[in-house]
Amino acid sequence: MILTLLTNAGCLIEDNEKTILIDPWVNDRKIAGILNTFPRIDKKTKEIIETKKIDVLYISHAHEDHFDFDFLLKIKKNIGKIIIGKTIDKTLKNILL
């Protein structure tokens, strides 16, 4: 099993059978004018995530630093199952599927 820290709470978990993406915040942008992605994702890692088949996407809650909506729209064709926290409007899941 390989665990890759992406940013903040975001990580990618991979083994021989499944790939799980948790709380992705990939695009480097400020939130509320103060918070940037930390640590910053290098270009190579971002490209890998953009093309990888994601078996399970888990979004814990609806803060921007736990899901990157623009990025998720970009990779939605690569996402299998989506699990979202109870505090997130189910509309998000419908948009991504």
PDB file of C-alpha atoms in Angstrom:
ATOM      1  CA  MET A   1       0.000   0.000   0.000  1.00  0.00           C
ATOM      2  CA  ILE A   2       1.204   3.482  -0.864  1.00  0.00           C
ATOM      3  CA  LEU A   3      -0.040   6.586   0.946  1.00  0.00           C
ATOM      4  CA  THR A   4       0.745   9.916  -0.727  1.00  0.00           C
ATOM      5  CA  LEU A   5       0.101  13.173   1.132  1.00  0.00           C
ATOM      6  CA  LEU A   6      -1.235  15.719  -1.333  1.00  0.00           C
ATOM      7  CA  THR A   7      -2.230  18.856   0.548  1.00  0.00           C
ATOM      8  CA  ASN A   8      -3.731  19.750   3.887  1.00  0.00           C
ATOM      9  CA  ALA A   9      -6.018  16.752   4.514  1.00  0.00           C
ATOM     10  CA  GLY A  10      -5.765  15.410   0.987  1.00  0.00           C
ATOM     11  CA  CYS A  11      -4.161  12.083   0.270  1.00  0.00           C
ATOM     12  CA  LEU A  12      -4.060   9.299  -2.267  1.00  0.00           C
ATOM     13  CA  ILE A  13      -4.112   5.681  -1.105  1.00  0.00           C
ATOM     14  CA  GLU A  14      -3.113   3.007  -3.585  1.00  0.00           C
ATOM     15  CA  ASP A  15      -2.636  -0.722  -3.516  1.00  0.00           C
ATOM     16  CA  ASN A  16      -2.663  -3.401  -6.202  1.00  0.00           C
ATOM     17  CA  GLU A  17      -6.443  -3.311  -6.491  1.00  0.00           C
ATOM     18  CA  LYS A  18      -7.839   0.099  -5.540  1.00  0.00           C
ATOM     19  CA  THR A  19      -7.063   3.793  -5.629  1.00  0.00           C
ATOM     20  CA  ILE A  20      -8.745   6.047  -3.073  1.00  0.00           C
ATOM     21  CA  LEU A  21      -8.602   9.844  -3.247  1.00  0.00           C
ATOM     22  CA  ILE A  22      -9.453  11.700  -0.034  1.00  0.00           C
ATOM     23  CA  ASP A  23     -10.272  15.409   0.338  1.00  0.00           C
ATOM     24  CA  PRO A  24      -8.512  16.605  -2.817  1.00  0.00           C
ATOM     25  CA  TRP A  25      -7.419  20.250  -3.002  1.00  0.00           C
ATOM     26  CA  VAL A  26      -5.124  20.294  -5.990  1.00  0.00           C
ATOM     27  CA  ASN A  27      -5.270  23.648  -7.754  1.00  0.00           C
ATOM     28  CA  ASP A  28      -3.044  26.237  -6.169  1.00  0.00           C
ATOM     29  CA  ARG A  29      -5.376  29.060  -5.271  1.00  0.00           C
ATOM     30  CA  LYS A  30      -6.133  31.130  -2.255  1.00  0.00           C
ATOM     31  CA  ILE A  31      -9.201  30.650  -0.129  1.00  0.00           C
ATOM     32  CA  ALA A  32     -10.569  33.790   1.479  1.00  0.00           C
ATOM     33  CA  GLY A  33      -7.462  35.563   0.199  1.00  0.00           C
ATOM     34  CA  ILE A  34      -5.174  33.929   2.742  1.00  0.00           C
ATOM     35  CA  LEU A  35      -4.962  30.149   2.539  1.00  0.00           C
ATOM     36  CA  ASN A  36      -3.003  28.409  -0.221  1.00  0.00           C
ATOM     37  CA  THR A  37      -2.587  24.697  -0.791  1.00  0.00           C
ATOM     38  CA  PHE A  38      -0.066  23.273   1.633  1.00  0.00           C
ATOM     39  CA  PRO A  39       2.136  21.614   0.836  1.00  0.00           C
ATOM     40  CA  ARG A  40       2.023  22.668  -2.793  1.00  0.00           C
ATOM     41  CA  ILE A  41       1.513  19.841  -5.282  1.00  0.00           C
ATOM     42  CA  ASP A  42       4.236  19.578  -7.880  1.00  0.00           C
ATOM     43  CA  LYS A  43       3.245  19.487 -11.548  1.00  0.00           C
ATOM     44  CA  LYS A  44       4.154  15.816 -12.016  1.00  0.00           C
ATOM     45  CA  THR A  45       1.991  14.657  -9.090  1.00  0.00           C
ATOM     46  CA  LYS A  46      -0.924  16.773 -10.302  1.00  0.00           C
ATOM     47  CA  GLU A  47      -0.676  15.257 -13.794  1.00  0.00           C
ATOM     48  CA  ILE A  48      -0.615  11.735 -12.341  1.00  0.00           C
ATOM     49  CA  ILE A  49      -3.738  12.386 -10.268  1.00  0.00           C
ATOM     50  CA  GLU A  50      -5.527  13.959 -13.242  1.00  0.00           C
ATOM     51  CA  THR A  51      -5.089  10.815 -15.355  1.00  0.00           C
ATOM     52  CA  LYS A  52      -5.375   8.102 -12.687  1.00  0.00           C
ATOM     53  CA  LYS A  53      -8.470   5.934 -12.342  1.00  0.00           C
ATOM     54  CA  ILE A  54      -9.958   6.753  -8.933  1.00  0.00           C
ATOM     55  CA  ASP A  55     -11.961   3.821  -7.573  1.00  0.00           C
ATOM     56  CA  VAL A  56     -13.247   5.731  -4.551  1.00  0.00           C
ATOM     57  CA  LEU A  57     -13.411   9.475  -3.909  1.00  0.00           C
ATOM     58  CA  TYR A  58     -14.084  10.459  -0.299  1.00  0.00           C
ATOM     59  CA  ILE A  59     -14.954  14.051   0.605  1.00  0.00           C
ATOM     60  CA  SER A  60     -15.229  14.535   4.358  1.00  0.00           C
ATOM     61  CA  HIS A  61     -16.914  17.939   4.441  1.00  0.00           C
ATOM     62  CA  ALA A  62     -17.667  21.030   2.385  1.00  0.00           C
ATOM     63  CA  HIS A  63     -14.713  23.295   3.102  1.00  0.00           C
ATOM     64  CA  GLU A  64     -12.822  24.328  -0.021  1.00  0.00           C
ATOM     65  CA  ASP A  65      -9.574  22.975   1.374  1.00  0.00           C
ATOM     66  CA  HIS A  66     -11.133  19.495   1.418  1.00  0.00           C
ATOM     67  CA  PHE A  67     -12.480  19.423  -2.093  1.00  0.00           C
ATOM     68  CA  ASP A  68     -11.407  21.217  -5.212  1.00  0.00           C
ATOM     69  CA  PHE A  69     -14.600  21.500  -7.247  1.00  0.00           C
ATOM     70  CA  ASP A  70     -12.884  22.603 -10.481  1.00  0.00           C
ATOM     71  CA  PHE A  71     -10.413  19.735 -10.229  1.00  0.00           C
ATOM     72  CA  LEU A  72     -13.185  17.216  -9.514  1.00  0.00           C
ATOM     73  CA  LEU A  73     -15.116  18.344 -12.578  1.00  0.00           C
ATOM     74  CA  LYS A  74     -11.957  17.831 -14.617  1.00  0.00           C
ATOM     75  CA  ILE A  75     -11.415  14.252 -13.411  1.00  0.00           C
ATOM     76  CA  LYS A  76     -15.031  13.154 -12.945  1.00  0.00           C
ATOM     77  CA  LYS A  77     -14.800  10.658 -15.814  1.00  0.00           C
ATOM     78  CA  ASN A  78     -12.057   8.841 -13.847  1.00  0.00           C
ATOM     79  CA  ILE A  79     -14.069   8.505 -10.616  1.00  0.00           C
ATOM     80  CA  GLY A  80     -15.829   5.259  -9.735  1.00  0.00           C
ATOM     81  CA  LYS A  81     -17.626   5.530  -6.399  1.00  0.00           C
ATOM     82  CA  ILE A  82     -18.120   8.744  -4.402  1.00  0.00           C
ATOM     83  CA  ILE A  83     -18.543   8.833  -0.644  1.00  0.00           C
ATOM     84  CA  ILE A  84     -19.372  12.199   0.881  1.00  0.00           C
ATOM     85  CA  GLY A  85     -19.777  13.410   4.435  1.00  0.00           C
ATOM     86  CA  LYS A  86     -23.238  14.054   5.815  1.00  0.00           C
ATOM     87  CA  THR A  87     -22.667  17.821   5.851  1.00  0.00           C
ATOM     88  CA  ILE A  88     -22.350  18.024   2.080  1.00  0.00           C
ATOM     89  CA  ASP A  89     -25.325  18.593  -0.168  1.00  0.00           C
ATOM     90  CA  LYS A  90     -25.949  15.434  -2.219  1.00  0.00           C
ATOM     91  CA  THR A  91     -26.181  17.658  -5.310  1.00  0.00           C
ATOM     92  CA  LEU A  92     -22.381  17.598  -5.457  1.00  0.00           C
ATOM     93  CA  LYS A  93     -22.414  13.821  -5.834  1.00  0.00           C
ATOM     94  CA  ASN A  94     -25.004  14.077  -8.625  1.00  0.00           C
ATOM     95  CA  ILE A  95     -22.912  16.659 -10.483  1.00  0.00           C
ATOM     96  CA  LEU A  96     -19.821  14.467 -10.338  1.00  0.00           C
ATOM     97  CA  LEU A  97     -21.518  11.255 -11.460  1.00  0.00           C
TER      98      LEU A  97
END
